[in-house]
mmCIF file of C-alpha atoms and ligand atoms in Angstrom:
data_model
loop_
_atom_site.group_PDB
_atom_site.id
_atom_site.type_symbol
_atom_site.label_atom_id
_atom_site.label_comp_id
_atom_site.label_asym_id
_atom_site.label_seq_id
_atom_site.Cartn_x
_atom_site.Cartn_y
_atom_site.Cartn_z
ATOM 1 C CA MET A 242 0.000 0.000 0.000
ATOM 2 C CA ASN A 243 2.967 2.266 0.517
ATOM 3 C CA ASP A 244 4.660 1.110 -2.694
ATOM 4 C CA GLU A 245 4.588 4.315 -4.752
ATOM 5 C CA LYS A 246 5.412 6.427 -1.700
ATOM 6 C CA MET A 247 8.250 4.056 -0.840
ATOM 7 C CA ARG A 248 9.721 4.434 -4.326
ATOM 8 C CA GLU A 249 9.429 8.206 -4.118
ATOM 9 C CA ALA A 250 11.117 8.219 -0.705
ATOM 10 C CA ALA A 251 13.918 6.031 -2.066
ATOM 11 C CA ARG A 252 14.401 8.438 -4.995
ATOM 12 C CA LEU A 253 14.529 11.415 -2.659
ATOM 13 C CA LEU A 254 17.140 9.738 -0.488
ATOM 14 C CA LYS A 255 19.207 8.654 -3.445
ATOM 15 C CA ARG A 256 19.267 12.200 -4.850
ATOM 16 C CA SER A 257 19.829 13.875 -1.480
ATOM 17 C CA ARG A 258 22.897 15.931 -0.767
ATOM 18 C CA HIS A 259 22.848 15.695 3.026
ATOM 19 C CA ALA A 260 20.314 13.258 4.474
ATOM 20 C CA VAL A 261 19.971 13.111 8.263
ATOM 21 C CA ALA A 262 17.845 10.815 10.447
ATOM 22 C CA LEU A 263 16.029 11.778 13.623
ATOM 23 C CA THR A 264 14.924 8.788 15.684
ATOM 24 C CA GLY A 265 12.782 8.336 18.764
ATOM 25 C CA ALA A 266 11.616 5.607 21.104
ATOM 26 C CA GLY A 267 9.434 3.945 18.422
ATOM 27 C CA ILE A 268 12.480 2.597 16.585
ATOM 28 C CA SER A 269 13.478 0.536 19.632
ATOM 29 C CA VAL A 270 10.011 -0.803 20.467
ATOM 30 C CA GLU A 271 10.652 -3.934 18.437
ATOM 31 C CA SER A 272 13.863 -4.434 20.372
ATOM 32 C CA GLY A 273 11.639 -4.765 23.439
ATOM 33 C CA ILE A 274 12.104 -1.268 24.872
ATOM 34 C CA PRO A 275 8.791 0.477 25.558
ATOM 35 C CA ALA A 276 8.091 3.929 24.098
ATOM 36 C CA PHE A 277 6.993 6.760 26.378
ATOM 37 C CA ARG A 278 3.663 7.825 24.933
ATOM 38 C CA GLY A 279 0.743 5.885 23.522
ATOM 39 C CA ALA A 280 -0.595 2.429 24.343
ATOM 40 C CA GLN A 281 1.766 0.475 26.616
ATOM 41 C CA GLY A 282 3.943 3.565 26.833
ATOM 42 C CA LEU A 283 6.067 4.065 29.910
ATOM 43 C CA TRP A 284 4.136 7.178 30.911
ATOM 44 C CA ASP A 285 0.990 5.070 31.185
ATOM 45 C CA ARG A 286 2.488 3.347 34.185
ATOM 46 C CA TYR A 287 4.762 6.069 35.511
ATOM 47 C CA ASP A 288 3.525 9.622 35.827
ATOM 48 C CA PRO A 289 6.214 11.719 34.064
ATOM 49 C CA SER A 290 5.707 14.570 36.533
ATOM 50 C CA GLU A 291 6.845 12.161 39.277
ATOM 51 C CA TYR A 292 9.481 10.216 37.363
ATOM 52 C CA ALA A 293 10.854 12.228 34.474
ATOM 53 C CA HIS A 294 11.730 15.610 35.938
ATOM 54 C CA ILE A 295 15.145 16.279 37.414
ATOM 55 C CA SER A 296 13.521 17.822 40.512
ATOM 56 C CA SER A 297 11.684 14.506 41.144
ATOM 57 C CA PHE A 298 14.980 12.657 40.839
ATOM 58 C CA MET A 299 16.694 15.022 43.284
ATOM 59 C CA ARG A 300 13.772 14.818 45.736
ATOM 60 C CA ASN A 301 13.456 11.054 45.678
ATOM 61 C CA PRO A 302 16.168 9.280 43.674
ATOM 62 C CA GLY A 303 15.263 5.867 45.120
ATOM 63 C CA LYS A 304 11.729 6.098 43.752
ATOM 64 C CA VAL A 305 12.840 7.213 40.279
ATOM 65 C CA TRP A 306 15.477 4.470 40.267
ATOM 66 C CA GLY A 307 12.634 1.958 40.686
ATOM 67 C CA MET A 308 11.598 2.820 37.124
ATOM 68 C CA LEU A 309 15.173 3.177 35.873
ATOM 69 C CA ARG A 310 16.203 -0.259 37.147
ATOM 70 C CA GLU A 311 13.295 -1.786 35.247
ATOM 71 C CA LEU A 312 14.477 0.001 32.094
ATOM 72 C CA TYR A 313 18.098 -1.050 32.602
ATOM 73 C CA ARG A 314 17.027 -4.691 32.918
ATOM 74 C CA ILE A 315 15.139 -4.384 29.643
ATOM 75 C CA MET A 316 17.981 -2.505 27.908
ATOM 76 C CA GLU A 317 20.521 -5.157 28.972
ATOM 77 C CA GLN A 318 18.591 -7.751 26.968
ATOM 78 C CA ALA A 319 17.791 -5.538 23.971
ATOM 79 C CA GLN A 320 19.394 -6.120 20.574
ATOM 80 C CA PRO A 321 19.332 -3.783 17.557
ATOM 81 C CA ASN A 322 16.439 -4.615 15.221
ATOM 82 C CA PRO A 323 16.246 -4.427 11.391
ATOM 83 C CA ALA A 324 15.379 -0.699 11.559
ATOM 84 C CA HIS A 325 18.635 0.116 13.382
ATOM 85 C CA HIS A 326 20.567 -2.034 10.909
ATOM 86 C CA ALA A 327 18.892 -0.384 7.910
ATOM 87 C CA LEU A 328 19.956 3.083 9.083
ATOM 88 C CA ALA A 329 23.521 1.860 9.596
ATOM 89 C CA ARG A 330 23.466 0.507 6.014
ATOM 90 C CA LEU A 331 22.158 3.818 4.680
ATOM 91 C CA GLU A 332 25.138 5.547 6.278
ATOM 92 C CA GLU A 333 27.493 2.914 4.868
ATOM 93 C CA LEU A 334 26.053 3.651 1.409
ATOM 94 C CA GLY A 335 27.125 7.267 1.883
ATOM 95 C CA ILE A 336 23.551 8.561 1.828
ATOM 96 C CA LEU A 337 22.841 9.180 5.505
ATOM 97 C CA LYS A 338 25.333 11.729 6.771
ATOM 98 C CA SER A 339 24.350 11.613 10.443
ATOM 99 C CA LEU A 340 21.755 10.341 12.834
ATOM 100 C CA VAL A 341 20.305 12.335 15.724
ATOM 101 C CA THR A 342 18.640 10.114 18.300
ATOM 102 C CA GLN A 343 16.528 10.938 21.310
ATOM 103 C CA ASN A 344 17.109 7.391 22.547
ATOM 104 C CA VAL A 345 19.599 6.544 25.272
ATOM 105 C CA ASP A 346 19.859 2.801 24.568
ATOM 106 C CA GLY A 347 22.992 2.787 22.381
ATOM 107 C CA LEU A 348 21.333 0.453 19.828
ATOM 108 C CA HIS A 349 22.228 2.577 16.792
ATOM 109 C CA GLN A 350 25.934 2.316 17.565
ATOM 110 C CA ARG A 351 25.601 -1.413 18.207
ATOM 111 C CA ALA A 352 23.968 -1.770 14.776
ATOM 112 C CA GLY A 353 26.988 -0.061 13.193
ATOM 113 C CA SER A 354 25.932 3.583 12.845
ATOM 114 C CA LYS A 355 29.008 5.779 13.167
ATOM 115 C CA ARG A 356 27.916 9.379 13.205
ATOM 116 C CA VAL A 357 25.368 9.302 16.032
ATOM 117 C CA ILE A 358 24.391 12.441 17.943
ATOM 118 C CA GLU A 359 22.811 11.489 21.258
ATOM 119 C CA PHE A 360 20.457 14.356 21.950
ATOM 120 C CA HIS A 361 19.239 13.071 25.326
ATOM 121 C CA GLY A 362 22.473 11.459 26.521
ATOM 122 C CA ASN A 363 23.360 7.795 26.942
ATOM 123 C CA GLY A 364 22.152 5.451 29.649
ATOM 124 C CA GLY A 365 25.358 3.405 29.440
ATOM 125 C CA THR A 366 27.135 5.780 31.832
ATOM 126 C CA LEU A 367 26.236 6.697 35.413
ATOM 127 C CA ILE A 368 27.641 9.806 37.079
ATOM 128 C CA CYS A 369 28.032 10.460 40.793
ATOM 129 C CA LEU A 370 26.168 13.599 41.804
ATOM 130 C CA SER A 371 28.620 14.174 44.678
ATOM 131 C CA CYS A 372 32.110 13.549 43.295
ATOM 132 C CA GLY A 373 31.483 13.513 39.518
ATOM 133 C CA MET A 374 33.036 10.054 38.930
ATOM 134 C CA GLU A 375 31.586 8.213 35.953
ATOM 135 C CA TYR A 376 30.945 4.465 35.756
ATOM 136 C CA PRO A 377 29.719 2.093 33.049
ATOM 137 C CA ALA A 378 26.166 1.212 34.117
ATOM 138 C CA ARG A 379 26.880 -2.501 33.641
ATOM 139 C CA ASP A 380 29.521 -2.362 36.414
ATOM 140 C CA ILE A 381 27.113 -1.038 39.011
ATOM 141 C CA ARG A 382 24.902 -3.323 41.070
ATOM 142 C CA MET A 383 21.337 -2.095 41.259
ATOM 143 C CA ASP A 384 20.174 -4.146 44.258
ATOM 144 C CA ASP A 385 19.831 -1.268 46.702
ATOM 145 C CA LEU A 386 18.297 1.875 45.305
ATOM 146 C CA PRO A 387 19.455 4.440 44.533
ATOM 147 C CA PRO A 388 22.780 2.840 43.575
ATOM 148 C CA ALA A 389 25.673 4.459 45.432
ATOM 149 C CA CYS A 390 29.009 5.699 44.118
ATOM 150 C CA PRO A 391 31.647 3.013 44.921
ATOM 151 C CA ARG A 392 34.127 5.779 45.745
ATOM 152 C CA CYS A 393 32.189 8.268 47.883
ATOM 153 C CA GLY A 394 28.737 6.786 48.454
ATOM 154 C CA GLY A 395 26.990 9.616 46.571
ATOM 155 C CA VAL A 396 23.863 9.097 44.483
ATOM 156 C CA LEU A 397 24.462 7.855 40.937
ATOM 157 C CA LYS A 398 22.437 9.257 38.059
ATOM 158 C CA PRO A 399 22.287 8.042 34.446
ATOM 159 C CA GLN A 400 23.958 10.411 31.958
ATOM 160 C CA VAL A 401 20.593 11.066 30.364
ATOM 161 C CA VAL A 402 18.593 14.264 30.073
ATOM 162 C CA PHE A 403 15.683 14.527 32.472
ATOM 163 C CA PHE A 404 12.983 17.146 31.914
ATOM 164 C CA GLY A 405 14.263 20.401 33.349
ATOM 165 C CA GLU A 406 17.855 19.642 32.330
ATOM 166 C CA PRO A 407 19.679 21.177 29.386
ATOM 167 C CA ILE A 408 20.543 19.216 26.251
ATOM 168 C CA PRO A 409 24.291 18.388 26.273
ATOM 169 C CA PRO A 410 25.713 21.523 24.552
ATOM 170 C CA ARG A 411 27.829 19.685 21.979
ATOM 171 C CA ALA A 412 24.943 17.449 20.897
ATOM 172 C CA LEU A 413 22.656 20.471 20.663
ATOM 173 C CA GLU A 414 25.104 22.400 18.510
ATOM 174 C CA GLU A 415 25.920 19.461 16.248
ATOM 175 C CA ALA A 416 22.287 18.474 15.761
ATOM 176 C CA PHE A 417 21.302 21.989 14.706
ATOM 177 C CA GLU A 418 24.293 22.221 12.371
ATOM 178 C CA GLU A 419 23.166 18.958 10.793
ATOM 179 C CA ALA A 420 19.603 20.236 10.456
ATOM 180 C CA ASP A 421 20.885 23.389 8.773
ATOM 181 C CA GLN A 422 22.716 21.356 6.153
ATOM 182 C CA CYS A 423 20.029 18.732 5.749
ATOM 183 C CA ASP A 424 17.951 18.526 2.574
ATOM 184 C CA VAL A 425 16.153 15.261 3.427
ATOM 185 C CA MET A 426 15.311 14.248 6.999
ATOM 186 C CA LEU A 427 14.098 10.762 7.880
ATOM 187 C CA VAL A 428 12.004 11.116 11.020
ATOM 188 C CA VAL A 429 11.490 7.693 12.562
ATOM 189 C CA GLY A 430 9.424 6.552 15.551
ATOM 190 C CA THR A 431 9.063 9.834 17.359
ATOM 191 C CA SER A 432 5.928 11.630 18.490
ATOM 192 C CA ALA A 433 7.906 14.880 18.037
ATOM 193 C CA GLN A 434 6.346 16.292 21.162
ATOM 194 C CA VAL A 435 9.519 17.036 23.068
ATOM 195 C CA TYR A 436 11.529 20.173 22.344
ATOM 196 C CA PRO A 437 14.096 21.161 21.286
ATOM 197 C CA ALA A 438 14.415 17.814 19.421
ATOM 198 C CA ALA A 439 11.116 18.496 17.646
ATOM 199 C CA ASP A 440 12.519 21.772 16.305
ATOM 200 C CA LEU A 441 14.949 19.834 14.092
ATOM 201 C CA PRO A 442 12.441 18.673 11.438
ATOM 202 C CA ARG A 443 10.770 22.077 11.629
ATOM 203 C CA ARG A 444 14.042 23.740 10.815
ATOM 204 C CA VAL A 445 14.630 21.433 7.848
ATOM 205 C CA ALA A 446 11.124 21.959 6.463
ATOM 206 C CA TRP A 447 11.291 25.744 6.844
ATOM 207 C CA SER A 448 14.509 25.904 4.895
ATOM 208 C CA GLY A 449 12.983 23.920 2.019
ATOM 209 C CA GLY A 450 14.182 20.426 2.974
ATOM 210 C CA ARG A 451 11.970 17.362 2.677
ATOM 211 C CA ILE A 452 10.692 15.277 5.586
ATOM 212 C CA ILE A 453 10.122 11.535 5.210
ATOM 213 C CA GLU A 454 8.276 10.322 8.274
ATOM 214 C CA ILE A 455 7.982 6.684 9.381
ATOM 215 C CA ASN A 456 5.564 6.005 12.194
ATOM 216 C CA LEU A 457 2.730 3.674 13.173
ATOM 217 C CA GLU A 458 0.479 6.713 13.354
ATOM 218 C CA GLU A 459 0.347 10.312 12.234
ATOM 219 C CA THR A 460 1.968 12.956 14.413
ATOM 220 C CA HIS A 461 1.530 16.715 14.422
ATOM 221 C CA LEU A 462 4.355 16.867 11.856
ATOM 222 C CA THR A 463 2.468 14.704 9.359
ATOM 223 C CA GLN A 464 -0.037 17.263 8.113
ATOM 224 C CA ASP A 465 2.127 20.316 8.713
ATOM 225 C CA MET A 466 5.463 19.482 7.179
ATOM 226 C CA THR A 467 5.908 15.840 6.230
ATOM 227 C CA HIS A 468 6.472 15.338 2.503
ATOM 228 C CA ILE A 469 6.150 11.541 2.513
ATOM 229 C CA PHE A 470 4.446 9.694 5.360
ATOM 230 C CA LEU A 471 5.200 5.967 5.472
ATOM 231 C CA GLN A 472 2.796 4.410 7.909
ATOM 232 C CA GLY A 473 3.868 1.241 9.652
ATOM 233 C CA SER A 474 6.543 -0.312 11.770
ATOM 234 C CA ALA A 475 10.059 1.033 11.347
ATOM 235 C CA SER A 476 11.562 -2.459 11.369
ATOM 236 C CA GLU A 477 9.476 -3.423 8.341
ATOM 237 C CA ILE A 478 9.584 -0.171 6.390
ATOM 238 C CA LEU A 479 13.224 0.890 6.768
ATOM 239 C CA PRO A 480 14.822 -2.319 5.436
ATOM 240 C CA ARG A 481 12.475 -2.223 2.409
ATOM 241 C CA LEU A 482 13.260 1.433 1.826
ATOM 242 C CA VAL A 483 17.009 0.848 1.970
ATOM 243 C CA GLU A 484 16.656 -2.111 -0.395
ATOM 244 C CA LEU A 485 14.880 0.178 -2.879
ATOM 245 C CA VAL A 486 17.638 2.779 -2.518
ATOM 246 C CA GLU A 487 20.243 0.119 -3.240
ATOM 247 C CA LYS A 488 18.364 -1.153 -6.280
ATOM 248 C CA SER A 489 17.621 2.218 -7.791
HETATM 249 P P1 OAD B 33 7.323 8.758 22.184
HETATM 250 O O1 OAD B 33 7.013 7.616 23.099
HETATM 251 O O2 OAD B 33 6.777 10.087 22.524
HETATM 252 O O3 OAD B 33 6.839 8.418 20.707
HETATM 253 C C1 OAD B 33 7.106 7.175 20.124
HETATM 254 C C2 OAD B 33 6.569 7.232 18.701
HETATM 255 O O4 OAD B 33 6.944 6.050 18.050
HETATM 256 C C3 OAD B 33 5.027 7.329 18.612
HETATM 257 O O5 OAD B 33 4.696 8.354 17.682
HETATM 258 C C4 OAD B 33 4.611 5.951 18.094
HETATM 259 O O6 OAD B 33 3.471 6.007 17.231
HETATM 260 C C5 OAD B 33 5.836 5.539 17.320
HETATM 261 N N1 OAD B 33 6.053 4.076 17.230
HETATM 262 C C6 OAD B 33 5.854 3.122 18.174
HETATM 263 N N2 OAD B 33 6.236 1.920 17.745
HETATM 264 C C7 OAD B 33 6.701 2.096 16.479
HETATM 265 C C8 OAD B 33 7.249 1.234 15.484
HETATM 266 N N3 OAD B 33 7.415 -0.077 15.695
HETATM 267 N N4 OAD B 33 7.621 1.760 14.301
HETATM 268 C C9 OAD B 33 7.470 3.094 14.050
HETATM 269 N N5 OAD B 33 6.960 3.959 14.951
HETATM 270 C C10 OAD B 33 6.584 3.477 16.145
HETATM 271 O O7 OAD B 33 8.928 8.775 22.048
HETATM 272 P P2 OAD B 33 9.871 9.979 21.624
HETATM 273 O O8 OAD B 33 9.251 10.798 20.563
HETATM 274 O O9 OAD B 33 11.207 9.405 21.384
HETATM 275 O O10 OAD B 33 12.862 12.381 26.641
HETATM 276 O O11 OAD B 33 9.906 10.806 22.949
HETATM 277 C C11 OAD B 33 10.752 11.920 23.026
HETATM 278 C C12 OAD B 33 11.286 12.083 24.413
HETATM 279 O O12 OAD B 33 10.222 12.033 25.375
HETATM 280 C C13 OAD B 33 12.193 10.969 24.888
HETATM 281 O O13 OAD B 33 13.512 11.076 24.388
HETATM 282 C C14 OAD B 33 12.174 11.170 26.353
HETATM 283 C C15 OAD B 33 10.694 11.329 26.555
HETATM 284 O O14 OAD B 33 10.319 12.033 27.647
HETATM 285 C C16 OAD B 33 13.539 12.538 27.769
HETATM 286 O O15 OAD B 33 13.665 11.629 28.567
HETATM 287 C C17 OAD B 33 14.129 13.905 27.926
#
């Protein structure tokens, strides 16, 4: 049903000068990691005002770690899915110049993507809020919550952006530079409700670039600025799209 649109998207990508991808939680759903919004989303079970804001973490890190530990256990098991691999292949083909992700699961890098800008940080590292030491998350036991810094006993926090925290400055700068150069943006598995990440496709569209959106359902971008909307699961659509690019 998407056939003609798929071919058009493949043509656009093939002819692009500087294609960039923006990914969100939806791309990792088929790796077993729940998205935030929508049915079975994380925010259905955990109220974001109690779990997602940095002030909630500071007030009650043990409570927020209850949710984080659950996510870490899921992330430990997760493997990249065909959508992650397809984006890595598109970069290998020289078409995708960079990938901006809002995800903190590291699955793009594990699939082979090289130029990854992690807009909301990376859950693979924990930082001590007292002494600033950093630890790989896999080295830290999460039996007692919140996990304590092995050196000073301070509270450990994932190196991810909570609401109320700034975007890491380098990622912010690089992502906007990429958007400024981008003529085709592949927007995959994001509700585009969180800013400033959602400004990236806006910026591309306003400067005349084309947006190809892949999502199970329409978002507020779809009617406003998306050029080609490919409805369906990223792990089915992206490999087909990349195959068409390779054939064309
Ligand atoms: P959301 O949970 O808001 O949106 C996930 C999107 O993926 C939805 O639009 C779904 O329809 C779509 N989706 C789900 N499964 C899919 C699939 N298999 N294939 C394609 N699309 C699918 O996630 P994000 O937009 O990433 O921020 O959320 C943005 C930010 O909100 C997150 O980075 C996080 C959260 O609060 C912070 O923690 C700062």
